[in-house]
Amino acid sequence: MKHIIINIGRLCGIDTASRTVLRGQEMKMLGELEGAWLRMDEGRFTSWGKMENLDLAPGEKVTDAQGGTVLPSFCDSHTHIVYAGSREGEFLDKINGLSYEEIAKRGGGILNSADLLHATSEQDLYDQTAARAREVMLKGTGCLEVKSGYGLTLEDELKMLRVIARLAETSPMKIVATFLGAHAVGRAYAGRQGEYVDHIITDMLPAVAAEGLAGFVDVFCDRGFFTTEETARILEAAARYGMKPKIHANELDVSGGVQVGVAHNAVSVDHLERIGEEEIALLAGSDTIATMLPGASFFLGMPYGPARRAIDNGVAVALASDYNPGSSPSGDMRMVTSLACIKMKLTPAEAINATTINGAAAMGLSSEYGSIAPGKHANFFITDPMKELAFFPYAYTTPLIREIYLNGTKVN
Ligand code: NIG
Ligand code: FE
């Protein structure tokens, strides 16, 4: 069905060149048109123009944006929204001075979530996950990556991935799945990390691949978790099933995770709170996207990833929420854009490019999603009128998002 949005105060995220990733200086430019209309058909964008050149087609549906801004939906390329319950007990431990690593060493953290997930039925897990997915959709997210990694046994990892597959069928959002068996060593393998890695390679990966449950593979490659050698073994095994790497790297230490990711053509390396000039230069010369997660830095009181320096040195930077119960219990991508501006010194245009087109690129989706371009899925939202785009990250708790459309259909 033909549908046109009229009286758009500012149409943002237009890309006439249909680019699939923006790097360095390219991230400064957010295609914008003031006083615009936007047309779609069969759930995909077709055209746009200035209001003075508006020519309505007979019978087309008309929506009046009443001067609001139109932005492409957020593309959140790093989440762990399949989990059971919550971990506010550890939140209190953190307030009382324990670090994320200390909590993990005491058997809390990821293993705590794995125990809870084990005791939760697949239906209950799906219901909890679907509620979180709906929450983030209503905050403006249109594409979402979701990881396993709180199962840590073959059975529970498959349970998580089946929940993601079901969500992909039921949610209006575009969902992609990542297998993160190497998130922590499962309790049954305590003290036998090498054997757990063998188990991932010989048992888990083939089973995940047999059911076609994940397009991506991830490893928590960091101090106290998995080594670069173990990461390389897992990535090489996963490549045989066509799974592309996305790595948790350099959150806790200068772990070598960026190097192992780039060497294996990772789609993205994520976190990067602790990277230096060497890693930035390596990323600038590669096709791997640097995904930073300012919500985790905010929640854990960690340093923020050097997104400013990375962009200034020509890196393609994406920003994601890391929505998970331990280090970032929020999937609010607008908050991510605000943190990027306030804490990482990105401009509003850079922050929006990093949370839309580059987020889509970090999920392999950017030829179909992430900007306003002819033929792309019509995923966007309309805000209340704003004089400047900067009002969006500036007024960071004012509810500005008014109408949300995914595949051209209103979902709120
Ligand atoms: O991305 N860093 C590793 N994994 C998650 C946190 C997982 C958890 O604490 O439950 C993250 O921050
Ligand atoms: Fe994560």
Coordinates of C-alpha atoms in Angstrom, one line a residue, residues 79-338:
T79 CA 22.3 -7.3 23.1
H80 CA 21.8 -10.2 25.5
I81 CA 18.1 -9.8 26.0
V82 CA 17.4 -13.5 26.5
Y83 CA 17.8 -13.9 30.2
A84 CA 15.8 -15.1 33.2
G85 CA 15.0 -12.7 36.1
S86 CA 17.4 -9.9 37.0
R87 CA 20.5 -9.3 39.0
E88 CA 19.8 -6.3 41.2
G89 CA 21.5 -8.1 44.1
E90 CA 24.8 -7.6 42.3
F91 CA 23.8 -4.0 41.7
L92 CA 23.9 -3.6 45.5
D93 CA 27.2 -5.5 45.7
K94 CA 28.6 -3.0 43.2
I95 CA 27.3 0.0 45.2
N96 CA 29.1 -1.6 48.2
G97 CA 32.4 -1.6 46.3
L98 CA 32.8 -4.9 44.4
S99 CA 33.9 -4.8 40.8
Y100 CA 32.3 -6.7 37.9
E101 CA 35.3 -9.1 37.9
E102 CA 35.1 -9.7 41.6
I103 CA 31.4 -10.6 41.4
A104 CA 32.2 -13.0 38.5
K105 CA 35.0 -14.6 40.4
R106 CA 32.7 -15.3 43.3
G107 CA 30.4 -17.3 41.0
G108 CA 28.0 -14.5 40.4
G109 CA 27.6 -12.6 37.2
I110 CA 27.1 -14.7 34.0
L111 CA 27.0 -18.0 36.0
N112 CA 24.3 -16.6 38.2
S113 CA 22.2 -15.8 35.1
A114 CA 23.0 -19.3 33.7
D115 CA 21.6 -20.9 36.9
L116 CA 18.4 -18.9 36.7
L117 CA 18.0 -19.6 33.0
H118 CA 18.5 -23.3 33.6
A119 CA 15.6 -23.3 36.0
T120 CA 13.3 -21.4 33.6
S121 CA 11.1 -23.0 31.0
E122 CA 11.5 -22.1 27.4
Q123 CA 8.0 -20.6 27.3
D124 CA 8.7 -18.4 30.4
L125 CA 12.1 -17.4 28.9
Y126 CA 10.3 -16.5 25.7
D127 CA 7.7 -14.4 27.5
Q128 CA 10.4 -12.5 29.5
T129 CA 12.4 -11.9 26.3
A130 CA 9.4 -10.8 24.2
A131 CA 8.5 -8.2 26.9
R132 CA 12.1 -6.8 26.7
A133 CA 11.9 -6.8 22.9
R134 CA 8.7 -4.9 22.9
E135 CA 10.2 -2.4 25.4
V136 CA 13.1 -1.6 23.1
M137 CA 10.9 -1.5 20.0
L138 CA 8.8 1.2 21.7
K139 CA 12.0 3.1 22.4
G140 CA 12.8 3.3 18.7
T141 CA 14.7 0.1 17.9
G142 CA 13.9 -1.6 14.6
C143 CA 16.8 -4.1 14.1
L144 CA 18.2 -6.1 17.0
E145 CA 21.0 -8.5 17.5
V146 CA 20.5 -11.0 20.3
K147 CA 23.1 -13.4 21.7
S148 CA 23.0 -16.7 23.5
G149 CA 25.6 -17.2 26.3
Y150 CA 23.6 -17.7 29.5
G151 CA 23.0 -21.3 28.7
L152 CA 26.6 -22.6 28.8
T153 CA 25.4 -26.2 28.3
L154 CA 24.4 -27.6 24.9
E155 CA 20.7 -27.9 26.0
D156 CA 20.4 -24.4 27.5
E157 CA 22.3 -22.7 24.6
L158 CA 19.8 -24.3 22.2
K159 CA 16.9 -23.2 24.4
M160 CA 18.1 -19.6 24.2
L161 CA 18.7 -19.7 20.5
R162 CA 15.2 -21.2 19.9
V163 CA 13.7 -18.4 21.9
I164 CA 15.6 -15.9 19.6
A165 CA 14.3 -17.8 16.5
R166 CA 10.7 -17.6 17.8
L167 CA 11.2 -13.9 18.6
A168 CA 12.4 -13.4 15.0
E169 CA 9.1 -14.8 13.8
T170 CA 6.8 -12.9 16.1
S171 CA 8.5 -9.5 16.5
P172 CA 8.0 -6.7 13.9
M173 CA 11.7 -5.9 14.5
K174 CA 14.4 -7.6 12.3
I175 CA 16.2 -9.9 14.7
V176 CA 19.6 -11.6 14.1
A177 CA 21.1 -14.3 16.4
T178 CA 24.6 -14.8 17.7
F179 CA 25.9 -18.0 19.3
L180 CA 27.9 -17.0 22.4
G181 CA 28.7 -20.4 24.0
A182 CA 32.1 -18.9 25.0
H183 CA 30.6 -16.2 27.3
A184 CA 31.9 -18.0 30.5
V185 CA 33.0 -21.6 31.4
G186 CA 29.9 -23.6 32.2
R187 CA 29.8 -24.8 35.9
A188 CA 30.1 -28.5 34.8
Y189 CA 33.5 -27.6 33.3
A190 CA 34.9 -25.5 36.2
G191 CA 38.7 -25.6 36.2
R192 CA 38.6 -27.3 32.7
Q193 CA 38.4 -24.4 30.4
G194 CA 40.2 -26.1 27.5
E195 CA 37.7 -29.0 27.6
Y196 CA 34.8 -26.5 27.6
V197 CA 36.2 -25.0 24.5
D198 CA 36.5 -28.5 22.9
H199 CA 32.9 -29.1 23.9
I200 CA 31.8 -25.8 22.1
I201 CA 33.7 -26.9 19.0
T202 CA 32.8 -30.5 18.8
D203 CA 29.2 -30.5 20.2
M204 CA 27.7 -27.1 20.4
L205 CA 28.7 -25.5 17.1
P206 CA 27.5 -28.5 15.0
A207 CA 24.1 -28.6 16.8
V208 CA 23.6 -24.9 16.5
A209 CA 24.5 -25.1 12.8
A210 CA 22.2 -28.1 12.2
E211 CA 19.2 -26.2 13.3
G212 CA 20.4 -23.0 11.5
L213 CA 20.0 -21.0 14.7
A214 CA 22.8 -18.4 14.5
G215 CA 24.4 -16.4 11.7
F216 CA 27.1 -15.0 14.0
V217 CA 29.5 -16.4 16.6
D218 CA 30.9 -14.4 19.6
V219 CA 33.5 -15.0 22.2
F220 CA 34.2 -13.1 25.4
C221 CA 37.9 -12.7 24.7
D222 CA 39.2 -10.9 27.8
R223 CA 41.2 -11.2 31.0
G224 CA 39.7 -14.0 33.2
F225 CA 37.5 -15.3 30.4
F226 CA 38.7 -16.7 27.0
T227 CA 42.2 -16.4 25.6
T228 CA 43.1 -15.2 22.1
E229 CA 44.2 -18.8 21.2
E230 CA 40.8 -20.2 22.4
T231 CA 39.0 -17.4 20.5
A232 CA 40.9 -18.2 17.3
R233 CA 40.0 -21.9 17.6
I234 CA 36.3 -21.2 18.1
L235 CA 36.2 -18.6 15.2
E236 CA 37.9 -21.0 12.8
A237 CA 35.5 -23.9 13.8
A238 CA 32.5 -21.5 13.4
A239 CA 33.7 -20.3 10.0
R240 CA 33.3 -23.9 8.7
Y241 CA 29.5 -23.5 9.4
G242 CA 29.4 -20.0 7.8
M243 CA 29.1 -18.2 11.1
K244 CA 30.6 -14.7 11.1
P245 CA 32.6 -13.4 14.1
K246 CA 31.5 -10.6 16.5
I247 CA 33.9 -10.4 19.5
H248 CA 33.6 -9.1 23.0
A249 CA 37.1 -7.5 23.3
N250 CA 39.0 -5.2 25.5
E251 CA 36.4 -4.6 28.1
L252 CA 38.5 -5.6 31.1
D253 CA 42.1 -5.4 29.6
V254 CA 44.1 -4.9 26.5
S255 CA 43.2 -8.5 25.6
G256 CA 44.4 -9.0 22.0
G257 CA 40.7 -9.4 21.2
V258 CA 40.8 -6.7 18.5
Q259 CA 43.8 -8.4 16.8
V260 CA 42.2 -11.8 16.8
G261 CA 38.9 -10.4 15.6
V262 CA 40.5 -8.4 12.7
A263 CA 42.7 -11.4 11.7
H264 CA 39.5 -13.5 11.4
N265 CA 37.5 -10.8 9.4
A266 CA 35.1 -10.2 12.3
V267 CA 32.1 -8.2 11.3
S268 CA 32.6 -6.2 14.5
V269 CA 34.7 -6.1 17.7
D270 CA 32.7 -4.9 20.6
H271 CA 33.2 -3.0 23.9
L272 CA 36.7 -1.6 23.3
E273 CA 36.8 0.4 26.6
R274 CA 40.6 -0.4 26.7
I275 CA 42.2 0.1 23.3
G276 CA 45.2 2.1 22.3
E277 CA 46.7 3.6 19.2
E278 CA 47.7 0.2 17.9
E279 CA 44.1 -1.2 17.9
I280 CA 42.7 2.0 16.4
A281 CA 45.2 1.9 13.5
L282 CA 44.4 -1.8 13.0
L283 CA 40.7 -1.1 12.9
A284 CA 41.1 1.9 10.6
G285 CA 42.8 -0.3 8.0
S286 CA 40.2 -3.1 8.2
D287 CA 36.6 -3.8 7.4
T288 CA 35.8 -4.6 11.0
I289 CA 33.4 -2.3 12.7
A290 CA 34.3 -0.9 16.2
T291 CA 31.2 -1.3 18.3
M292 CA 31.2 0.7 21.5
L293 CA 28.8 0.2 24.4
P294 CA 28.5 3.4 26.5
G295 CA 25.6 2.0 28.5
A296 CA 28.0 -0.6 30.0
S297 CA 30.6 2.1 30.9
F298 CA 27.9 4.1 32.5
F299 CA 26.4 1.3 34.5
L300 CA 29.8 -0.3 35.6
G301 CA 31.6 3.1 36.1
M302 CA 34.2 2.0 33.5
P303 CA 36.1 4.2 31.1
Y304 CA 34.2 5.0 27.9
G305 CA 35.6 3.6 24.6
P306 CA 37.6 6.2 22.6
A307 CA 35.0 6.7 19.9
R308 CA 36.1 10.3 19.2
R309 CA 39.7 9.2 18.5
A310 CA 38.6 6.2 16.5
I311 CA 36.3 8.3 14.3
D312 CA 39.1 11.0 13.9
N313 CA 41.4 8.2 12.7
G314 CA 39.0 6.8 10.1
V315 CA 37.4 3.9 11.9
A316 CA 33.8 2.8 11.3
V317 CA 32.2 3.1 14.7
A318 CA 28.8 1.6 15.8
L319 CA 27.1 2.1 19.1
A320 CA 24.9 -0.5 20.8
S321 CA 23.1 -1.0 24.1
D322 CA 24.6 -4.3 25.3
Y323 CA 21.2 -4.8 27.1
N324 CA 22.0 -7.5 29.6
P325 CA 21.3 -8.2 33.3
G326 CA 24.9 -7.7 34.5
S327 CA 26.6 -4.7 32.8
S328 CA 23.8 -2.8 31.1
P329 CA 20.2 -3.4 32.2
S330 CA 18.8 -1.0 29.5
G331 CA 18.2 -1.2 25.8
D332 CA 17.4 2.4 25.4
M333 CA 19.2 3.4 22.3
R334 CA 18.3 7.1 22.6
M335 CA 20.1 7.1 26.0
V336 CA 23.1 5.5 24.1
T337 CA 23.1 8.5 21.7
S338 CA 23.0 10.9 24.6

